[in-house]
mmCIF file of C-alpha atoms in Angstrom:
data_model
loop_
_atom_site.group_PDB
_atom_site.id
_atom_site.type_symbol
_atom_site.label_atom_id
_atom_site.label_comp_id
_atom_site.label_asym_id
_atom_site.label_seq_id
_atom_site.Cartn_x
_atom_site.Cartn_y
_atom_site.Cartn_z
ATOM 1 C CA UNK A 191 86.531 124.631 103.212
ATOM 2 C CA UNK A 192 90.242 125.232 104.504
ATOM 3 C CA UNK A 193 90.900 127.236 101.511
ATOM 4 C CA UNK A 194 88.253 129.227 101.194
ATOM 5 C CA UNK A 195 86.810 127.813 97.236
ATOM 6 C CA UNK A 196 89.623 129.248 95.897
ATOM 7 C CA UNK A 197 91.400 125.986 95.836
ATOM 8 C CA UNK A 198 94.979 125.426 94.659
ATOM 9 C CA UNK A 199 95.423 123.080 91.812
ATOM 10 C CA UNK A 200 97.847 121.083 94.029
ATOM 11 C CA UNK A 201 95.037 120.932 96.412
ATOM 12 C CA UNK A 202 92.975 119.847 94.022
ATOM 13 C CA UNK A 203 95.033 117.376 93.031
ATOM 14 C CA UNK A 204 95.522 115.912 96.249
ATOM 15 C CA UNK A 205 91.497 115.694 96.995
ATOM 16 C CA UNK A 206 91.219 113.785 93.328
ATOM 17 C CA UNK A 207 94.218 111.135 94.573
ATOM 18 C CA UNK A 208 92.192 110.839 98.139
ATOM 19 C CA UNK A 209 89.218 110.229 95.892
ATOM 20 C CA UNK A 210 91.064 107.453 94.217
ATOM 21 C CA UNK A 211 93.034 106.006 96.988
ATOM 22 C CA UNK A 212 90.479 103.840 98.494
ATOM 23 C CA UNK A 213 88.987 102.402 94.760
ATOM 24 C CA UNK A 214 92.285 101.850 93.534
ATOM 25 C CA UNK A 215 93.145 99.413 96.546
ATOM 26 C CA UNK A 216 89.992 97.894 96.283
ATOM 27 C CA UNK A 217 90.075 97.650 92.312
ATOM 28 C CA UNK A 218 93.717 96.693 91.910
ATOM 29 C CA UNK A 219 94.982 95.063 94.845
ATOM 30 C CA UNK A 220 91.840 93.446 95.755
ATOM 31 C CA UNK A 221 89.797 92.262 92.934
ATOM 32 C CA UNK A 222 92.876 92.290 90.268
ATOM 33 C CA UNK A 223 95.578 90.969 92.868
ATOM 34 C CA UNK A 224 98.210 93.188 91.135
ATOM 35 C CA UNK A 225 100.450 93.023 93.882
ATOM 36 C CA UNK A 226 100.881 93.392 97.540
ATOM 37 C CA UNK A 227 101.474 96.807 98.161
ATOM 38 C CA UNK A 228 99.367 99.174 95.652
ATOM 39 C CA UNK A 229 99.022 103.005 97.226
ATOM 40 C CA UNK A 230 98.178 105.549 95.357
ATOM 41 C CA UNK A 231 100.374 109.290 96.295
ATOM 42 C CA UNK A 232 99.773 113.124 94.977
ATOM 43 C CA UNK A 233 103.076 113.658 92.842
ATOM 44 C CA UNK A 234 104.374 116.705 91.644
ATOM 45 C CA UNK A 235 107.367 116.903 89.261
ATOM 46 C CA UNK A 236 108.303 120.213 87.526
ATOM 47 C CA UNK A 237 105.155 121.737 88.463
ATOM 48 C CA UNK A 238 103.148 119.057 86.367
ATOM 49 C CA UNK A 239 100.676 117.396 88.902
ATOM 50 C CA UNK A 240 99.329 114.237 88.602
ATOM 51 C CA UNK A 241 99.645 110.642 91.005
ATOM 52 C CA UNK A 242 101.920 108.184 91.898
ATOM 53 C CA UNK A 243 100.540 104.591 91.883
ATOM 54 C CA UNK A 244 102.925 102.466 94.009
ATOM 55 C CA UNK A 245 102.489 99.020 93.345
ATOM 56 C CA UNK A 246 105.052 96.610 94.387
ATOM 57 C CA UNK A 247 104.500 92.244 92.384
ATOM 58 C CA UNK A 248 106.409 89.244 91.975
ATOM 59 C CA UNK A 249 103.219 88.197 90.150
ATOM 60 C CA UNK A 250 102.829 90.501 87.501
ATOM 61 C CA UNK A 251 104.917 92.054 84.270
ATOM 62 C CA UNK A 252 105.428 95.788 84.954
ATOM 63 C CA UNK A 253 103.399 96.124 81.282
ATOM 64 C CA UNK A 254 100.450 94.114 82.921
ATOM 65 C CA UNK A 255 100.071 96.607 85.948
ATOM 66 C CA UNK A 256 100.368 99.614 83.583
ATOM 67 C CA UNK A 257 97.574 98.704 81.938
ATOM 68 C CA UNK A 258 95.581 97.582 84.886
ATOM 69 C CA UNK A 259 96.227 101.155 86.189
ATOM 70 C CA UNK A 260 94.799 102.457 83.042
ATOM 71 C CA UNK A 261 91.878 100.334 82.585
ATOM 72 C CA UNK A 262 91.236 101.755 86.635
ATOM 73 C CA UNK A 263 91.348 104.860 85.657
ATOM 74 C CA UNK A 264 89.273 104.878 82.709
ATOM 75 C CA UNK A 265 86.458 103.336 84.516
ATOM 76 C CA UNK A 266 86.885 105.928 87.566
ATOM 77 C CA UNK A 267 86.484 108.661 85.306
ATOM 78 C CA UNK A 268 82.895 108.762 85.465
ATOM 79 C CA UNK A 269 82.432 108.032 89.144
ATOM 80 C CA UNK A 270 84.831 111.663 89.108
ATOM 81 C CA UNK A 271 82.583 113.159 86.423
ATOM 82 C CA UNK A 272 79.084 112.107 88.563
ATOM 83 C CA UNK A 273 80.358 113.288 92.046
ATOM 84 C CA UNK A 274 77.855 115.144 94.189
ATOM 85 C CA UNK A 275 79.243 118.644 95.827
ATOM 86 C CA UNK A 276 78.606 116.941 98.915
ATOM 87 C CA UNK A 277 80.597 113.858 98.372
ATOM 88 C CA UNK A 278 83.754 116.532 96.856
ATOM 89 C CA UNK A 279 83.171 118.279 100.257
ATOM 90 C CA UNK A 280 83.939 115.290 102.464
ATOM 91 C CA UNK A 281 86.645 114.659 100.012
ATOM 92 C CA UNK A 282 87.706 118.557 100.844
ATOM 93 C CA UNK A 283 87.242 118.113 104.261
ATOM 94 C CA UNK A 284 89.410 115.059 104.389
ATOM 95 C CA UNK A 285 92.634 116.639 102.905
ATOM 96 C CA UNK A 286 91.931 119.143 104.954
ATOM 97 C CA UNK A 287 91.952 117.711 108.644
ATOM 98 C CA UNK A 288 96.464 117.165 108.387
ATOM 99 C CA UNK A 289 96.467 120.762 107.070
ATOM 100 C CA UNK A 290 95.119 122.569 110.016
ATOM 101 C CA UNK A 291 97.373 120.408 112.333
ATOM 102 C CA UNK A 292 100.637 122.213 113.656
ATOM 103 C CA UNK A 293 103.763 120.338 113.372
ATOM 104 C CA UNK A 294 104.807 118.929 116.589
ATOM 105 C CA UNK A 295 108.192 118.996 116.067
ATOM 106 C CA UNK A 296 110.954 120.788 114.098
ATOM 107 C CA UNK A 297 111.630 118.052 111.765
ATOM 108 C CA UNK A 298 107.938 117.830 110.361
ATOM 109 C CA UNK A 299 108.198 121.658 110.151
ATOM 110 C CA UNK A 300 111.335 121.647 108.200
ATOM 111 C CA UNK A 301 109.709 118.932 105.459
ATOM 112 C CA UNK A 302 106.920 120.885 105.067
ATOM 113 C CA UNK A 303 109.263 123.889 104.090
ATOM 114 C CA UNK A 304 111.722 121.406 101.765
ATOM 115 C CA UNK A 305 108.636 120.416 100.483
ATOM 116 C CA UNK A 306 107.816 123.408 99.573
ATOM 117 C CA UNK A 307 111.132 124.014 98.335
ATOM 118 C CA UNK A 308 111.796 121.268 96.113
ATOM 119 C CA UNK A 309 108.083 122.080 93.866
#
């Protein structure tokens, strides 16, 4: 693993968003048709982590989609609960690959340190 099993909570809370991302899409855009853009984004805010879901309608009341989004994840808790280690290690793995990449350029570099910065 790229952080040795010691992992960071706001690793940890990026692998459980990757987790998410693809069954979200599927789930709400897809099946529900909530909207046209629906993304879900690791989201930190005064240290308190959690996930941004993005999700852009002209079809739908905003009080519709919030409870779409919470139906979602009340029925992906237990596909989070019954994970295998060696799905969370692909999982791992896949939040891993952009970490071990060096910036290419001074501008990625320097948002990676605001970044760091602003949480």
């Amino acid at each position: 693993a790229c952080l040795d099993d010691d992992f960071h909570p706001l690793f940890l809370n990026s692998v459980a968003c990757q987790f998410i991302k693809e069954p979200a899409f599927n789930q709400l855009r897809t099946k529900m048709q909530l909207g046209y853009i629906v993304s879900v984004i690791p989201y930190t805010c005064l240290k308190v982590l959690g996930a941004k879901f993005l999700i852009q309608s002209s079809k739908m009341p905003p009080e519709l989609v919030y409870r779409k989004v919470n139906m979602f994840l009340e029925e992906i808790k237990e596909s989070i609960s019954n994970m295998t280690d060696e799905k969370f290690k692909l999982y791992v793995e896949t939040v891993c690959v952009p970490l071990r990449q060096q910036c290419v350029n001074l501008t990625e570099e320097a948002n990676l340190f605001w970044a760091e910065i602003a949480n």
